[in-house]
């Protein structure tokens, strides 16, 4: 018999209760992420609330002490993110309590998330499996240092609304799951560049405001050269400003391009899955489309 997670949890001398992330003021969510050093602005929280669902942990006087969210893409798949507990609760089992509530809500969906070092043991205990390292490149963009590395063939141009069906299809080929609603939302907040070969979209990169500056992602392409070609215009546009890219690419031309463009590796997280593994989503096209950059660590 399936046991439902409880609605409250008593820790030391105080109790916590669960709440809906939609019912909490943005400034309180922002304060939670600031408390653990995450860069999310109130606007980033609002975007995530529009794209997904989630819970918060509240104490007796309504302070937000934790959060967890999920983002469904159809009936079979979801990503999990924004799993935060305040420093006061990090050793008290609050994150596991939140995750069990998420697992109760997502049903039998296959899941994917990106885990910090501190959270990996928790996710392993919940039957998630390690997949790939995510390299968080960030820094002050410098277009002058990334010149002269273009090996792509085709036309680079800004993306338009009429390109959305092709963007969604290429994203699905690289990510492994069709994310129509999310890509539409991201497109509405982003500037995008695409690489077209005889009118067919072969690669794209979206860039939007996030955290301390802008984040580039998702980036879908067949080769390093194609990925570089669609990312470089964003580096040029934001040269001298803070820019971030989260990628699974440990080495090669694309990773070197990011570092040479003023964005060295700042940190790493670990992509983990529960249910179907990343290899189960591998595209069958040749050459295969790859996800060169995540939309974000929360969204995958």
PDB file of C-alpha atoms in Angstrom:
ATOM      1  CA  UNK A   1       0.000   0.000   0.000  1.00  0.00           C
ATOM      2  CA  UNK A   2       1.332   3.429  -0.962  1.00  0.00           C
ATOM      3  CA  UNK A   3       1.905   5.704   2.051  1.00  0.00           C
ATOM      4  CA  UNK A   4       1.254   9.396   1.477  1.00  0.00           C
ATOM      5  CA  UNK A   5       3.889  11.821   2.791  1.00  0.00           C
ATOM      6  CA  UNK A   6       2.770  13.770   5.842  1.00  0.00           C
ATOM      7  CA  UNK A   7       1.576  17.363   5.672  1.00  0.00           C
ATOM      8  CA  UNK A   8       3.877  18.521   8.478  1.00  0.00           C
ATOM      9  CA  UNK A   9       7.310  17.764   9.925  1.00  0.00           C
ATOM     10  CA  UNK A  10       8.489  18.570  13.431  1.00  0.00           C
ATOM     11  CA  UNK A  11      12.138  19.550  13.766  1.00  0.00           C
ATOM     12  CA  UNK A  12      13.714  20.325  17.142  1.00  0.00           C
ATOM     13  CA  UNK A  13      11.373  22.808  18.811  1.00  0.00           C
ATOM     14  CA  UNK A  14       9.473  23.972  15.722  1.00  0.00           C
ATOM     15  CA  UNK A  15       7.206  22.503  13.079  1.00  0.00           C
ATOM     16  CA  UNK A  16       7.082  23.028   9.327  1.00  0.00           C
ATOM     17  CA  UNK A  17       4.135  22.842   6.989  1.00  0.00           C
ATOM     18  CA  UNK A  18       3.858  22.501   3.240  1.00  0.00           C
ATOM     19  CA  UNK A  19       2.580  25.240   0.937  1.00  0.00           C
ATOM     20  CA  UNK A  20       2.132  25.894  -2.772  1.00  0.00           C
ATOM     21  CA  UNK A  21       4.968  27.829  -4.428  1.00  0.00           C
ATOM     22  CA  UNK A  22       2.308  29.883  -6.273  1.00  0.00           C
ATOM     23  CA  UNK A  23       0.918  31.226  -3.000  1.00  0.00           C
ATOM     24  CA  UNK A  24       4.172  32.774  -1.761  1.00  0.00           C
ATOM     25  CA  UNK A  25       5.318  36.315  -2.477  1.00  0.00           C
ATOM     26  CA  UNK A  26       8.235  36.524  -4.905  1.00  0.00           C
ATOM     27  CA  UNK A  27      10.412  38.497  -2.513  1.00  0.00           C
ATOM     28  CA  UNK A  28      10.228  35.646   0.008  1.00  0.00           C
ATOM     29  CA  UNK A  29      11.244  33.102  -2.619  1.00  0.00           C
ATOM     30  CA  UNK A  30      14.066  35.400  -3.695  1.00  0.00           C
ATOM     31  CA  UNK A  31      15.249  35.647  -0.091  1.00  0.00           C
ATOM     32  CA  UNK A  32      15.361  31.836   0.125  1.00  0.00           C
ATOM     33  CA  UNK A  33      17.626  31.451  -2.909  1.00  0.00           C
ATOM     34  CA  UNK A  34      19.831  34.325  -1.738  1.00  0.00           C
ATOM     35  CA  UNK A  35      20.268  32.573   1.620  1.00  0.00           C
ATOM     36  CA  UNK A  36      21.999  29.623  -0.095  1.00  0.00           C
ATOM     37  CA  UNK A  37      23.964  31.729  -2.593  1.00  0.00           C
ATOM     38  CA  UNK A  38      21.886  30.961  -5.696  1.00  0.00           C
ATOM     39  CA  UNK A  39      21.735  33.762  -8.291  1.00  0.00           C
ATOM     40  CA  UNK A  40      18.016  33.632  -9.142  1.00  0.00           C
ATOM     41  CA  UNK A  41      16.216  36.966  -9.335  1.00  0.00           C
ATOM     42  CA  UNK A  42      12.563  37.399  -8.409  1.00  0.00           C
ATOM     43  CA  UNK A  43      11.871  37.474 -12.172  1.00  0.00           C
ATOM     44  CA  UNK A  44      13.577  34.083 -12.562  1.00  0.00           C
ATOM     45  CA  UNK A  45      11.377  32.634  -9.838  1.00  0.00           C
ATOM     46  CA  UNK A  46       8.290  33.991 -11.576  1.00  0.00           C
ATOM     47  CA  UNK A  47       9.287  32.365 -14.857  1.00  0.00           C
ATOM     48  CA  UNK A  48       9.784  29.033 -13.099  1.00  0.00           C
ATOM     49  CA  UNK A  49       6.392  29.306 -11.396  1.00  0.00           C
ATOM     50  CA  UNK A  50       4.780  29.876 -14.792  1.00  0.00           C
ATOM     51  CA  UNK A  51       6.645  26.909 -16.292  1.00  0.00           C
ATOM     52  CA  UNK A  52       6.175  24.375 -13.502  1.00  0.00           C
ATOM     53  CA  UNK A  53       4.713  23.455 -10.137  1.00  0.00           C
ATOM     54  CA  UNK A  54       6.138  23.122  -6.676  1.00  0.00           C
ATOM     55  CA  UNK A  55       6.046  23.239  -2.916  1.00  0.00           C
ATOM     56  CA  UNK A  56       7.532  25.453  -0.239  1.00  0.00           C
ATOM     57  CA  UNK A  57       8.277  24.732   3.402  1.00  0.00           C
ATOM     58  CA  UNK A  58       6.867  27.261   5.858  1.00  0.00           C
ATOM     59  CA  UNK A  59       7.448  27.616   9.582  1.00  0.00           C
ATOM     60  CA  UNK A  60       4.825  28.596  12.159  1.00  0.00           C
ATOM     61  CA  UNK A  61       5.004  32.297  11.272  1.00  0.00           C
ATOM     62  CA  UNK A  62       5.052  31.803   7.494  1.00  0.00           C
ATOM     63  CA  UNK A  63       8.760  32.116   6.763  1.00  0.00           C
ATOM     64  CA  UNK A  64       9.910  30.226   3.649  1.00  0.00           C
ATOM     65  CA  UNK A  65      12.550  27.691   4.669  1.00  0.00           C
ATOM     66  CA  UNK A  66      12.631  25.424   1.625  1.00  0.00           C
ATOM     67  CA  UNK A  67      11.354  24.732  -1.876  1.00  0.00           C
ATOM     68  CA  UNK A  68      11.138  22.052  -4.566  1.00  0.00           C
ATOM     69  CA  UNK A  69       9.682  22.221  -8.087  1.00  0.00           C
ATOM     70  CA  UNK A  70       8.964  19.970 -11.047  1.00  0.00           C
ATOM     71  CA  UNK A  71       8.426  20.668 -14.735  1.00  0.00           C
ATOM     72  CA  UNK A  72       6.352  18.128 -16.637  1.00  0.00           C
ATOM     73  CA  UNK A  73       6.757  17.490 -20.359  1.00  0.00           C
ATOM     74  CA  UNK A  74       3.903  15.201 -21.250  1.00  0.00           C
ATOM     75  CA  UNK A  75       2.694  12.273 -19.181  1.00  0.00           C
ATOM     76  CA  UNK A  76       6.009  10.388 -19.128  1.00  0.00           C
ATOM     77  CA  UNK A  77       8.764  12.853 -18.235  1.00  0.00           C
ATOM     78  CA  UNK A  78       9.599  15.712 -15.868  1.00  0.00           C
ATOM     79  CA  UNK A  79      12.615  17.583 -14.600  1.00  0.00           C
ATOM     80  CA  UNK A  80      13.056  18.451 -10.923  1.00  0.00           C
ATOM     81  CA  UNK A  81      14.741  21.592  -9.643  1.00  0.00           C
ATOM     82  CA  UNK A  82      14.880  24.454  -7.154  1.00  0.00           C
ATOM     83  CA  UNK A  83      15.287  21.961  -4.318  1.00  0.00           C
ATOM     84  CA  UNK A  84      16.444  24.373  -1.629  1.00  0.00           C
ATOM     85  CA  UNK A  85      16.509  24.171   2.151  1.00  0.00           C
ATOM     86  CA  UNK A  86      17.705  26.998   4.357  1.00  0.00           C
ATOM     87  CA  UNK A  87      20.977  26.453   6.234  1.00  0.00           C
ATOM     88  CA  UNK A  88      18.956  25.926   9.418  1.00  0.00           C
ATOM     89  CA  UNK A  89      17.287  22.811   7.958  1.00  0.00           C
ATOM     90  CA  UNK A  90      19.937  21.263   5.728  1.00  0.00           C
ATOM     91  CA  UNK A  91      20.826  18.496   8.186  1.00  0.00           C
ATOM     92  CA  UNK A  92      17.290  17.928   9.459  1.00  0.00           C
ATOM     93  CA  UNK A  93      15.711  15.863   6.667  1.00  0.00           C
ATOM     94  CA  UNK A  94      13.685  18.675   5.110  1.00  0.00           C
ATOM     95  CA  UNK A  95      15.026  18.111   1.581  1.00  0.00           C
ATOM     96  CA  UNK A  96      14.106  14.436   1.672  1.00  0.00           C
ATOM     97  CA  UNK A  97      10.641  15.359   2.962  1.00  0.00           C
ATOM     98  CA  UNK A  98      10.189  17.771   0.046  1.00  0.00           C
ATOM     99  CA  UNK A  99      11.477  15.296  -2.523  1.00  0.00           C
ATOM    100  CA  UNK A 100       9.077  12.611  -1.314  1.00  0.00           C
ATOM    101  CA  UNK A 101       6.218  15.034  -1.893  1.00  0.00           C
ATOM    102  CA  UNK A 102       7.509  15.712  -5.419  1.00  0.00           C
ATOM    103  CA  UNK A 103       7.764  11.985  -6.135  1.00  0.00           C
ATOM    104  CA  UNK A 104       4.207  11.527  -4.916  1.00  0.00           C
ATOM    105  CA  UNK A 105       3.020  14.185  -7.395  1.00  0.00           C
ATOM    106  CA  UNK A 106       4.938  13.182 -10.523  1.00  0.00           C
ATOM    107  CA  UNK A 107       3.609   9.629 -10.516  1.00  0.00           C
ATOM    108  CA  UNK A 108       5.448   7.191 -12.788  1.00  0.00           C
ATOM    109  CA  UNK A 109       7.176   9.846 -14.896  1.00  0.00           C
ATOM    110  CA  UNK A 110      10.824   9.430 -15.800  1.00  0.00           C
ATOM    111  CA  UNK A 111      12.791  12.137 -13.994  1.00  0.00           C
ATOM    112  CA  UNK A 112      15.941  14.154 -14.562  1.00  0.00           C
ATOM    113  CA  UNK A 113      17.662  16.699 -12.317  1.00  0.00           C
ATOM    114  CA  UNK A 114      21.008  18.381 -11.738  1.00  0.00           C
ATOM    115  CA  UNK A 115      22.457  17.758  -8.294  1.00  0.00           C
ATOM    116  CA  UNK A 116      24.920  19.788  -6.274  1.00  0.00           C
ATOM    117  CA  UNK A 117      27.615  17.860  -4.452  1.00  0.00           C
ATOM    118  CA  UNK A 118      25.763  18.299  -1.163  1.00  0.00           C
ATOM    119  CA  UNK A 119      22.534  16.813  -2.565  1.00  0.00           C
ATOM    120  CA  UNK A 120      23.892  13.757  -4.415  1.00  0.00           C
ATOM    121  CA  UNK A 121      23.616  11.376  -1.474  1.00  0.00           C
ATOM    122  CA  UNK A 122      19.953  12.338  -1.049  1.00  0.00           C
ATOM    123  CA  UNK A 123      19.127  11.648  -4.698  1.00  0.00           C
ATOM    124  CA  UNK A 124      21.015   8.358  -4.687  1.00  0.00           C
ATOM    125  CA  UNK A 125      18.891   7.285  -1.715  1.00  0.00           C
ATOM    126  CA  UNK A 126      15.795   8.056  -3.817  1.00  0.00           C
ATOM    127  CA  UNK A 127      17.018   5.790  -6.663  1.00  0.00           C
ATOM    128  CA  UNK A 128      18.407   8.443  -8.995  1.00  0.00           C
ATOM    129  CA  UNK A 129      21.423   7.423 -11.086  1.00  0.00           C
ATOM    130  CA  UNK A 130      24.475   9.528 -11.990  1.00  0.00           C
ATOM    131  CA  UNK A 131      24.688  10.476 -15.670  1.00  0.00           C
ATOM    132  CA  UNK A 132      26.919  13.369 -16.773  1.00  0.00           C
ATOM    133  CA  UNK A 133      28.758  16.296 -15.232  1.00  0.00           C
ATOM    134  CA  UNK A 134      27.460  19.781 -16.038  1.00  0.00           C
ATOM    135  CA  UNK A 135      30.182  22.418 -16.373  1.00  0.00           C
ATOM    136  CA  UNK A 136      29.008  25.870 -15.327  1.00  0.00           C
ATOM    137  CA  UNK A 137      30.946  28.346 -17.479  1.00  0.00           C
ATOM    138  CA  UNK A 138      30.534  31.980 -16.513  1.00  0.00           C
ATOM    139  CA  UNK A 139      32.277  35.318 -16.432  1.00  0.00           C
ATOM    140  CA  UNK A 140      32.625  38.605 -18.258  1.00  0.00           C
ATOM    141  CA  UNK A 141      32.138  37.868 -21.941  1.00  0.00           C
ATOM    142  CA  UNK A 142      35.027  38.847 -24.225  1.00  0.00           C
ATOM    143  CA  UNK A 143      34.263  38.618 -27.929  1.00  0.00           C
ATOM    144  CA  UNK A 144      37.761  39.702 -28.967  1.00  0.00           C
ATOM    145  CA  UNK A 145      39.315  36.493 -27.607  1.00  0.00           C
ATOM    146  CA  UNK A 146      36.945  34.169 -29.505  1.00  0.00           C
ATOM    147  CA  UNK A 147      37.416  35.538 -33.009  1.00  0.00           C
ATOM    148  CA  UNK A 148      38.556  33.422 -35.931  1.00  0.00           C
ATOM    149  CA  UNK A 149      37.240  30.031 -34.813  1.00  0.00           C
ATOM    150  CA  UNK A 150      34.310  29.656 -37.198  1.00  0.00           C
ATOM    151  CA  UNK A 151      34.101  26.337 -39.040  1.00  0.00           C
ATOM    152  CA  UNK A 152      30.327  26.198 -39.577  1.00  0.00           C
ATOM    153  CA  UNK A 153      28.718  26.236 -43.015  1.00  0.00           C
ATOM    154  CA  UNK A 154      25.403  27.976 -43.527  1.00  0.00           C
ATOM    155  CA  UNK A 155      23.552  31.187 -42.807  1.00  0.00           C
ATOM    156  CA  UNK A 156      23.505  32.637 -39.270  1.00  0.00           C
ATOM    157  CA  UNK A 157      20.490  34.853 -38.602  1.00  0.00           C
ATOM    158  CA  UNK A 158      18.217  35.960 -35.741  1.00  0.00           C
ATOM    159  CA  UNK A 159      15.399  33.558 -35.029  1.00  0.00           C
ATOM    160  CA  UNK A 160      11.809  34.572 -35.723  1.00  0.00           C
ATOM    161  CA  UNK A 161       8.431  33.398 -34.449  1.00  0.00           C
ATOM    162  CA  UNK A 162       7.883  31.397 -37.620  1.00  0.00           C
ATOM    163  CA  UNK A 163      10.998  29.372 -36.702  1.00  0.00           C
ATOM    164  CA  UNK A 164       9.394  28.033 -33.515  1.00  0.00           C
ATOM    165  CA  UNK A 165       8.233  24.662 -34.932  1.00  0.00           C
ATOM    166  CA  UNK A 166      11.750  23.942 -36.183  1.00  0.00           C
ATOM    167  CA  UNK A 167      13.274  25.108 -32.870  1.00  0.00           C
ATOM    168  CA  UNK A 168      10.952  22.830 -30.892  1.00  0.00           C
ATOM    169  CA  UNK A 169      11.745  19.870 -33.153  1.00  0.00           C
ATOM    170  CA  UNK A 170      15.512  20.414 -32.937  1.00  0.00           C
ATOM    171  CA  UNK A 171      15.306  20.827 -29.161  1.00  0.00           C
ATOM    172  CA  UNK A 172      13.410  17.532 -28.911  1.00  0.00           C
ATOM    173  CA  UNK A 173      16.074  15.792 -31.010  1.00  0.00           C
ATOM    174  CA  UNK A 174      18.855  17.030 -28.719  1.00  0.00           C
ATOM    175  CA  UNK A 175      17.118  16.822 -25.334  1.00  0.00           C
ATOM    176  CA  UNK A 176      15.283  13.586 -26.030  1.00  0.00           C
ATOM    177  CA  UNK A 177      11.850  14.860 -24.975  1.00  0.00           C
ATOM    178  CA  UNK A 178       9.509  17.296 -26.708  1.00  0.00           C
ATOM    179  CA  UNK A 179       9.296  20.471 -24.572  1.00  0.00           C
ATOM    180  CA  UNK A 180       6.839  22.544 -26.604  1.00  0.00           C
ATOM    181  CA  UNK A 181       5.433  24.735 -23.812  1.00  0.00           C
ATOM    182  CA  UNK A 182       8.806  25.394 -22.221  1.00  0.00           C
ATOM    183  CA  UNK A 183      10.527  26.309 -25.490  1.00  0.00           C
ATOM    184  CA  UNK A 184       7.663  28.664 -26.357  1.00  0.00           C
ATOM    185  CA  UNK A 185       8.038  30.372 -22.952  1.00  0.00           C
ATOM    186  CA  UNK A 186      11.826  30.582 -23.278  1.00  0.00           C
ATOM    187  CA  UNK A 187      11.551  31.957 -26.803  1.00  0.00           C
ATOM    188  CA  UNK A 188       9.289  34.723 -25.532  1.00  0.00           C
ATOM    189  CA  UNK A 189      12.002  35.889 -23.118  1.00  0.00           C
ATOM    190  CA  UNK A 190      15.030  35.296 -25.336  1.00  0.00           C
ATOM    191  CA  UNK A 191      17.036  36.512 -28.257  1.00  0.00           C
ATOM    192  CA  UNK A 192      17.896  33.600 -30.523  1.00  0.00           C
ATOM    193  CA  UNK A 193      20.267  32.842 -33.381  1.00  0.00           C
ATOM    194  CA  UNK A 194      19.983  29.947 -35.779  1.00  0.00           C
ATOM    195  CA  UNK A 195      22.215  28.254 -38.333  1.00  0.00           C
ATOM    196  CA  UNK A 196      20.319  27.409 -41.515  1.00  0.00           C
ATOM    197  CA  UNK A 197      21.542  25.155 -44.296  1.00  0.00           C
ATOM    198  CA  UNK A 198      19.454  25.427 -47.467  1.00  0.00           C
ATOM    199  CA  UNK A 199      16.608  26.809 -45.359  1.00  0.00           C
ATOM    200  CA  UNK A 200      16.705  24.014 -42.752  1.00  0.00           C
ATOM    201  CA  UNK A 201      17.469  24.872 -39.131  1.00  0.00           C
ATOM    202  CA  UNK A 202      20.605  22.967 -38.161  1.00  0.00           C
ATOM    203  CA  UNK A 203      21.520  24.641 -34.859  1.00  0.00           C
ATOM    204  CA  UNK A 204      20.185  27.309 -32.517  1.00  0.00           C
ATOM    205  CA  UNK A 205      21.043  29.157 -29.314  1.00  0.00           C
ATOM    206  CA  UNK A 206      18.704  31.174 -27.098  1.00  0.00           C
ATOM    207  CA  UNK A 207      19.899  33.824 -24.642  1.00  0.00           C
ATOM    208  CA  UNK A 208      17.849  35.513 -21.903  1.00  0.00           C
ATOM    209  CA  UNK A 209      18.270  37.590 -18.734  1.00  0.00           C
ATOM    210  CA  UNK A 210      19.057  35.422 -15.721  1.00  0.00           C
ATOM    211  CA  UNK A 211      20.777  35.874 -12.384  1.00  0.00           C
ATOM    212  CA  UNK A 212      23.749  38.241 -12.519  1.00  0.00           C
ATOM    213  CA  UNK A 213      23.436  38.886 -16.267  1.00  0.00           C
ATOM    214  CA  UNK A 214      22.379  36.598 -19.115  1.00  0.00           C
ATOM    215  CA  UNK A 215      22.403  32.843 -19.704  1.00  0.00           C
ATOM    216  CA  UNK A 216      22.797  31.146 -23.093  1.00  0.00           C
ATOM    217  CA  UNK A 217      20.674  28.029 -23.450  1.00  0.00           C
ATOM    218  CA  UNK A 218      19.391  25.801 -24.685  1.00  0.00           C
ATOM    219  CA  UNK A 219      21.896  25.299 -27.487  1.00  0.00           C
ATOM    220  CA  UNK A 220      21.235  22.459 -29.937  1.00  0.00           C
ATOM    221  CA  UNK A 221      23.641  21.559 -32.740  1.00  0.00           C
ATOM    222  CA  UNK A 222      25.234  18.662 -34.634  1.00  0.00           C
ATOM    223  CA  UNK A 223      28.864  19.748 -34.256  1.00  0.00           C
ATOM    224  CA  UNK A 224      31.096  21.949 -32.120  1.00  0.00           C
ATOM    225  CA  UNK A 225      31.535  24.335 -35.037  1.00  0.00           C
ATOM    226  CA  UNK A 226      27.787  24.721 -35.470  1.00  0.00           C
ATOM    227  CA  UNK A 227      27.289  25.288 -31.727  1.00  0.00           C
ATOM    228  CA  UNK A 228      30.024  27.917 -31.677  1.00  0.00           C
ATOM    229  CA  UNK A 229      28.505  29.659 -34.680  1.00  0.00           C
ATOM    230  CA  UNK A 230      25.133  30.220 -32.973  1.00  0.00           C
ATOM    231  CA  UNK A 231      26.592  31.107 -29.565  1.00  0.00           C
ATOM    232  CA  UNK A 232      29.165  33.628 -30.799  1.00  0.00           C
ATOM    233  CA  UNK A 233      26.603  36.354 -31.708  1.00  0.00           C
ATOM    234  CA  UNK A 234      25.427  36.306 -28.087  1.00  0.00           C
ATOM    235  CA  UNK A 235      29.007  36.634 -26.854  1.00  0.00           C
ATOM    236  CA  UNK A 236      29.458  39.621 -29.163  1.00  0.00           C
ATOM    237  CA  UNK A 237      26.219  41.254 -28.009  1.00  0.00           C
ATOM    238  CA  UNK A 238      27.076  40.804 -24.321  1.00  0.00           C
ATOM    239  CA  UNK A 239      30.823  41.404 -24.518  1.00  0.00           C
ATOM    240  CA  UNK A 240      31.868  43.187 -21.328  1.00  0.00           C
ATOM    241  CA  UNK A 241      28.861  41.833 -19.410  1.00  0.00           C
ATOM    242  CA  UNK A 242      28.243  38.767 -17.274  1.00  0.00           C
ATOM    243  CA  UNK A 243      27.351  35.684 -19.294  1.00  0.00           C
ATOM    244  CA  UNK A 244      26.768  32.049 -18.340  1.00  0.00           C
ATOM    245  CA  UNK A 245      26.533  28.709 -20.166  1.00  0.00           C
ATOM    246  CA  UNK A 246      25.816  25.315 -18.563  1.00  0.00           C
ATOM    247  CA  UNK A 247      27.136  22.458 -20.696  1.00  0.00           C
ATOM    248  CA  UNK A 248      27.897  18.744 -20.547  1.00  0.00           C
ATOM    249  CA  UNK A 249      30.887  19.312 -22.840  1.00  0.00           C
ATOM    250  CA  UNK A 250      34.017  18.694 -20.772  1.00  0.00           C
ATOM    251  CA  UNK A 251      36.514  19.310 -23.566  1.00  0.00           C
ATOM    252  CA  UNK A 252      36.718  19.970 -27.291  1.00  0.00           C
ATOM    253  CA  UNK A 253      36.306  23.097 -29.401  1.00  0.00           C
ATOM    254  CA  UNK A 254      33.031  24.226 -27.836  1.00  0.00           C
ATOM    255  CA  UNK A 255      34.316  24.048 -24.247  1.00  0.00           C
ATOM    256  CA  UNK A 256      37.524  25.808 -25.281  1.00  0.00           C
ATOM    257  CA  UNK A 257      35.507  28.497 -27.065  1.00  0.00           C
ATOM    258  CA  UNK A 258      33.554  29.246 -23.889  1.00  0.00           C
ATOM    259  CA  UNK A 259      36.709  29.539 -21.780  1.00  0.00           C
ATOM    260  CA  UNK A 260      38.426  31.668 -24.417  1.00  0.00           C
ATOM    261  CA  UNK A 261      35.373  33.942 -24.496  1.00  0.00           C
ATOM    262  CA  UNK A 262      35.822  34.950 -20.856  1.00  0.00           C
ATOM    263  CA  UNK A 263      33.699  32.163 -19.363  1.00  0.00           C
ATOM    264  CA  UNK A 264      35.910  29.632 -17.546  1.00  0.00           C
ATOM    265  CA  UNK A 265      34.407  26.773 -15.545  1.00  0.00           C
ATOM    266  CA  UNK A 266      33.097  28.161 -12.248  1.00  0.00           C
ATOM    267  CA  UNK A 267      31.427  25.088 -10.764  1.00  0.00           C
ATOM    268  CA  UNK A 268      29.992  21.681 -11.617  1.00  0.00           C
ATOM    269  CA  UNK A 269      26.791  19.781 -10.869  1.00  0.00           C
ATOM    270  CA  UNK A 270      25.794  16.224 -11.773  1.00  0.00           C
ATOM    271  CA  UNK A 271      22.920  15.289 -14.068  1.00  0.00           C
ATOM    272  CA  UNK A 272      20.992  12.388 -12.524  1.00  0.00           C
ATOM    273  CA  UNK A 273      18.022  10.366 -13.745  1.00  0.00           C
ATOM    274  CA  UNK A 274      15.335   8.151 -12.285  1.00  0.00           C
ATOM    275  CA  UNK A 275      13.595   5.740 -14.637  1.00  0.00           C
ATOM    276  CA  UNK A 276      14.870   5.956 -18.203  1.00  0.00           C
ATOM    277  CA  UNK A 277      18.561   6.800 -18.533  1.00  0.00           C
ATOM    278  CA  UNK A 278      20.034   9.479 -20.795  1.00  0.00           C
ATOM    279  CA  UNK A 279      21.198   6.830 -23.261  1.00  0.00           C
ATOM    280  CA  UNK A 280      17.594   5.697 -23.675  1.00  0.00           C
ATOM    281  CA  UNK A 281      16.777   9.103 -25.186  1.00  0.00           C
ATOM    282  CA  UNK A 282      19.642   9.118 -27.698  1.00  0.00           C
ATOM    283  CA  UNK A 283      18.543  10.484 -31.062  1.00  0.00           C
ATOM    284  CA  UNK A 284      18.723   8.228 -34.101  1.00  0.00           C
ATOM    285  CA  UNK A 285      19.512  10.921 -36.669  1.00  0.00           C
ATOM    286  CA  UNK A 286      22.934  11.112 -38.294  1.00  0.00           C
ATOM    287  CA  UNK A 287      24.815  13.154 -37.354  1.00  0.00           C
ATOM    288  CA  UNK A 288      22.992  13.222 -33.993  1.00  0.00           C
ATOM    289  CA  UNK A 289      21.762  16.522 -32.592  1.00  0.00           C
ATOM    290  CA  UNK A 290      23.358  17.224 -29.224  1.00  0.00           C
ATOM    291  CA  UNK A 291      22.370  19.509 -26.354  1.00  0.00           C
ATOM    292  CA  UNK A 292      25.445  21.739 -26.202  1.00  0.00           C
ATOM    293  CA  UNK A 293      23.942  23.863 -23.437  1.00  0.00           C
ATOM    294  CA  UNK A 294      21.139  23.412 -20.946  1.00  0.00           C
ATOM    295  CA  UNK A 295      18.248  25.847 -20.702  1.00  0.00           C
ATOM    296  CA  UNK A 296      19.321  26.053 -17.048  1.00  0.00           C
ATOM    297  CA  UNK A 297      20.341  23.678 -14.297  1.00  0.00           C
ATOM    298  CA  UNK A 298      16.752  23.691 -13.033  1.00  0.00           C
ATOM    299  CA  UNK A 299      15.089  23.116 -16.395  1.00  0.00           C
ATOM    300  CA  UNK A 300      17.678  20.835 -18.002  1.00  0.00           C
TER     301      UNK A 300
END
